[in-house]
Coordinates of C-alpha atoms in Angstrom, one line a residue:
M7 CA -155.4 14.9 -252.2
L8 CA -153.1 12.0 -253.2
H9 CA -150.3 13.3 -251.2
A10 CA -152.4 14.8 -248.2
E11 CA -154.1 11.4 -247.8
H12 CA -151.1 9.3 -248.5
L13 CA -152.8 7.3 -251.3
D14 CA -151.0 4.8 -253.4
V15 CA -151.5 1.8 -255.6
R16 CA -151.2 -1.0 -253.1
S17 CA -150.0 -3.6 -255.5
V18 CA -149.6 -4.5 -259.2
T19 CA -149.9 -8.2 -259.9
L20 CA -148.7 -9.8 -263.2
A21 CA -151.0 -13.0 -263.6
L22 CA -149.0 -15.4 -266.0
S23 CA -150.1 -18.8 -267.3
L24 CA -147.4 -21.4 -266.9
E25 CA -149.4 -24.3 -268.3
D26 CA -147.1 -24.4 -271.4
C27 CA -144.2 -25.0 -269.3
A28 CA -145.2 -28.6 -268.3
A29 CA -142.5 -31.1 -268.9
S30 CA -141.6 -34.7 -268.2
G31 CA -138.3 -33.8 -266.5
V32 CA -138.1 -31.5 -263.6
D33 CA -134.9 -29.7 -264.8
H34 CA -136.6 -29.0 -268.2
L35 CA -139.8 -27.9 -266.4
C36 CA -137.9 -25.4 -264.1
R37 CA -135.9 -24.0 -267.1
K38 CA -139.1 -23.3 -269.0
V39 CA -140.7 -21.6 -266.0
R40 CA -137.5 -19.6 -265.4
Q41 CA -137.3 -18.3 -268.9
K42 CA -141.0 -17.6 -269.4
I43 CA -141.2 -15.6 -266.1
A44 CA -138.0 -13.7 -266.9
S45 CA -139.0 -12.8 -270.5
R46 CA -142.5 -11.7 -269.3
A47 CA -141.8 -10.1 -265.8
S48 CA -138.3 -8.6 -266.2
R49 CA -139.7 -5.1 -266.7
L50 CA -142.6 -5.2 -264.3
V51 CA -140.9 -3.2 -261.4
E52 CA -139.3 -0.8 -263.8
V53 CA -142.6 0.0 -265.5
C54 CA -144.5 0.3 -262.1
D55 CA -141.8 2.7 -260.9
R56 CA -141.8 4.8 -264.0
V57 CA -145.6 5.1 -264.1
G58 CA -145.8 5.8 -260.3
A59 CA -143.2 8.5 -260.8
K60 CA -145.0 10.0 -263.7
Y61 CA -148.3 10.3 -261.9
G62 CA -147.1 10.7 -258.3
I63 CA -148.8 7.6 -257.1
P64 CA -146.2 5.0 -255.8
V65 CA -146.8 1.3 -256.5
I66 CA -145.9 -0.3 -253.1
N67 CA -145.8 -4.0 -254.0
K68 CA -145.0 -5.8 -257.3
R69 CA -146.3 -9.4 -257.6
L70 CA -146.7 -12.4 -259.7
A71 CA -149.6 -14.9 -259.7
I72 CA -149.1 -18.1 -261.9
S73 CA -151.5 -20.9 -262.8
P74 CA -151.8 -23.6 -260.2
A75 CA -148.6 -25.5 -259.6
S76 CA -150.5 -28.6 -259.1
S77 CA -151.1 -28.9 -262.9
L78 CA -147.4 -28.6 -263.5
L79 CA -146.4 -31.1 -260.8
A80 CA -148.6 -33.9 -262.0
G81 CA -146.3 -36.9 -262.7
H82 CA -143.6 -35.5 -260.4
G83 CA -142.7 -35.8 -256.8
H84 CA -141.7 -34.1 -253.6
A85 CA -138.2 -33.1 -254.8
A86 CA -139.7 -31.6 -258.1
A87 CA -142.1 -29.6 -256.1
V88 CA -139.3 -28.0 -254.0
Q89 CA -137.2 -27.5 -256.9
L90 CA -139.9 -25.7 -258.8
A91 CA -140.6 -23.4 -255.7
K92 CA -137.0 -22.5 -255.5
T93 CA -137.0 -21.7 -259.1
L94 CA -140.0 -19.4 -258.6
D95 CA -138.3 -17.8 -255.7
R96 CA -135.1 -17.1 -257.6
V97 CA -136.6 -15.7 -260.8
A98 CA -138.9 -13.5 -258.6
A99 CA -135.9 -12.2 -256.8
D100 CA -134.2 -11.5 -260.1
C101 CA -137.2 -9.6 -261.4
G102 CA -137.4 -7.7 -258.2
V103 CA -140.9 -9.0 -257.4
D104 CA -142.0 -9.1 -253.8
F105 CA -144.2 -12.2 -253.9
V106 CA -145.2 -14.9 -256.3
G107 CA -148.6 -16.7 -255.6
G108 CA -149.9 -19.9 -257.2
F109 CA -148.3 -22.8 -255.5
T110 CA -151.9 -23.8 -255.4
A111 CA -154.0 -27.0 -255.1
L112 CA -157.9 -26.9 -255.7
V113 CA -159.2 -30.0 -253.8
Q114 CA -162.8 -29.2 -252.9
K115 CA -164.0 -32.1 -255.0
G116 CA -161.1 -34.4 -254.5
V117 CA -157.2 -34.7 -254.6
T118 CA -155.3 -35.5 -257.8
A119 CA -151.7 -36.7 -257.7
G120 CA -150.3 -33.1 -258.6
D121 CA -152.5 -31.8 -255.7
Q122 CA -151.1 -34.3 -253.3
V123 CA -147.5 -33.4 -254.3
V124 CA -148.3 -29.6 -253.8
I125 CA -149.8 -30.3 -250.3
H126 CA -147.1 -32.6 -248.9
A127 CA -144.3 -30.3 -250.0
L128 CA -145.7 -27.1 -248.4
P129 CA -143.7 -27.3 -245.2
D130 CA -140.4 -27.5 -247.3
V131 CA -141.5 -25.0 -249.9
L132 CA -142.7 -22.4 -247.5
S133 CA -139.7 -22.9 -245.1
Q134 CA -137.0 -22.8 -248.0
T135 CA -138.4 -19.9 -250.0
Q136 CA -138.9 -16.2 -249.3
R137 CA -141.4 -14.9 -251.9
V138 CA -143.5 -18.0 -252.7
C139 CA -147.1 -18.1 -251.5
A140 CA -149.4 -21.0 -251.5
S141 CA -153.2 -21.7 -251.3
V142 CA -155.3 -24.8 -251.0
N143 CA -159.1 -24.7 -251.6
V144 CA -160.8 -27.4 -249.5
A145 CA -164.6 -26.5 -249.9
S146 CA -167.1 -24.7 -252.1
R147 CA -170.8 -24.2 -252.0
K148 CA -171.2 -26.3 -255.2
A149 CA -168.9 -29.2 -254.2
G150 CA -169.3 -29.2 -250.4
I151 CA -166.4 -29.8 -247.9
N152 CA -163.6 -32.1 -248.6
M153 CA -163.2 -33.3 -245.0
D154 CA -160.2 -35.5 -245.8
A155 CA -158.4 -32.4 -247.2
V156 CA -159.5 -30.3 -244.1
G157 CA -158.1 -32.8 -241.8
E158 CA -154.9 -33.3 -243.8
M159 CA -154.3 -29.5 -244.0
G160 CA -154.5 -29.2 -240.1
H161 CA -151.5 -31.5 -239.9
V162 CA -149.7 -29.6 -242.9
L163 CA -150.2 -26.3 -241.1
L164 CA -148.6 -27.6 -238.0
R165 CA -145.6 -28.9 -239.9
I166 CA -145.2 -25.6 -241.7
A167 CA -145.2 -23.8 -238.3
E168 CA -142.6 -26.3 -236.9
A169 CA -140.4 -25.9 -240.1
T170 CA -140.5 -22.0 -239.8
A171 CA -140.3 -21.9 -236.0
A172 CA -137.1 -19.8 -236.3
S173 CA -139.2 -17.0 -238.0
R174 CA -142.0 -17.4 -235.5
G175 CA -144.0 -19.6 -238.0
F176 CA -144.1 -17.1 -240.8
G177 CA -144.6 -19.9 -243.2
C178 CA -148.1 -20.1 -242.1
A179 CA -148.7 -16.4 -243.2
K180 CA -147.7 -17.4 -246.7
L181 CA -150.5 -20.0 -246.9
V182 CA -154.3 -19.4 -247.4
I183 CA -156.7 -22.4 -246.8
F184 CA -159.8 -21.3 -248.7
S185 CA -163.4 -22.2 -248.8
N186 CA -164.9 -20.7 -252.1
I187 CA -161.7 -19.6 -253.5
P188 CA -162.3 -16.9 -256.2
E189 CA -161.8 -18.2 -259.7
D190 CA -159.1 -15.8 -260.4
N191 CA -157.6 -14.3 -257.2
P192 CA -155.2 -11.2 -257.2
F193 CA -154.7 -11.0 -253.5
M194 CA -151.7 -12.5 -251.7
A195 CA -151.1 -14.8 -250.1
G196 CA -153.8 -16.7 -252.0
A197 CA -153.1 -15.2 -255.4
Y198 CA -153.2 -17.6 -258.4
M199 CA -154.2 -17.4 -262.2
G200 CA -157.6 -19.1 -262.9
S201 CA -158.6 -21.0 -265.8
G202 CA -160.3 -19.2 -268.7
E203 CA -157.9 -16.3 -268.4
P204 CA -155.6 -14.9 -271.2
E205 CA -151.9 -15.7 -271.4
R206 CA -151.1 -12.8 -269.1
R207 CA -152.8 -9.8 -267.5
S208 CA -152.1 -7.3 -265.0
I209 CA -154.1 -6.5 -261.8
S210 CA -153.7 -3.2 -259.8
A211 CA -155.2 -2.8 -256.2
F212 CA -156.0 0.6 -254.7
P213 CA -156.8 1.5 -251.1
G214 CA -160.5 0.5 -250.4
R215 CA -159.9 -2.7 -252.2
A216 CA -160.9 -1.4 -255.6
W217 CA -159.0 -3.1 -258.5
F218 CA -158.8 -3.1 -262.3
A219 CA -157.4 -5.5 -264.8
A220 CA -155.6 -4.7 -268.1
P221 CA -154.4 -7.0 -270.8

């Protein structure tokens, strides 16, 4: 049935906490991020391909989801955000990973300095990287709607479209503007690792949107 129905594992996403990579200097921050992802994800593609070959079920996409970048960028500025995104892009490419999600800001209640850095950097981040995906949560049932964030994201979305006009605005496809973002979301482009999770975990998505998580 697997071959007749062309079934596959749609994706395997490695969720990885980067909170311990925070640093006062952006070079130090990016070096810690690069080293941690490389040490944890360097064999992700190899293992997925080996398991897929063993059981005859190919794994189509291999992805990373990190803890929200806004927490890493508190105390930093625009240039640091772009440098962090480029670091994520390069290390994902080195690991053979298709996408890395988690350039994320959660602003349903209000905007912190780190959130503001993420939001303002999105046009440059999404136009200057290939694999980095982003998300911004602007509302929730509990907190209501942050109308200031909604209005700002409208302008940001236009700037992303302009910055990626050569690729027909593809940068916008790498951004999800959420209401009621899941606490721990495995699905691109809005994937990120939520709070209360272990240091790392893997998530596999099958056709029909069923998924399981393993430590």
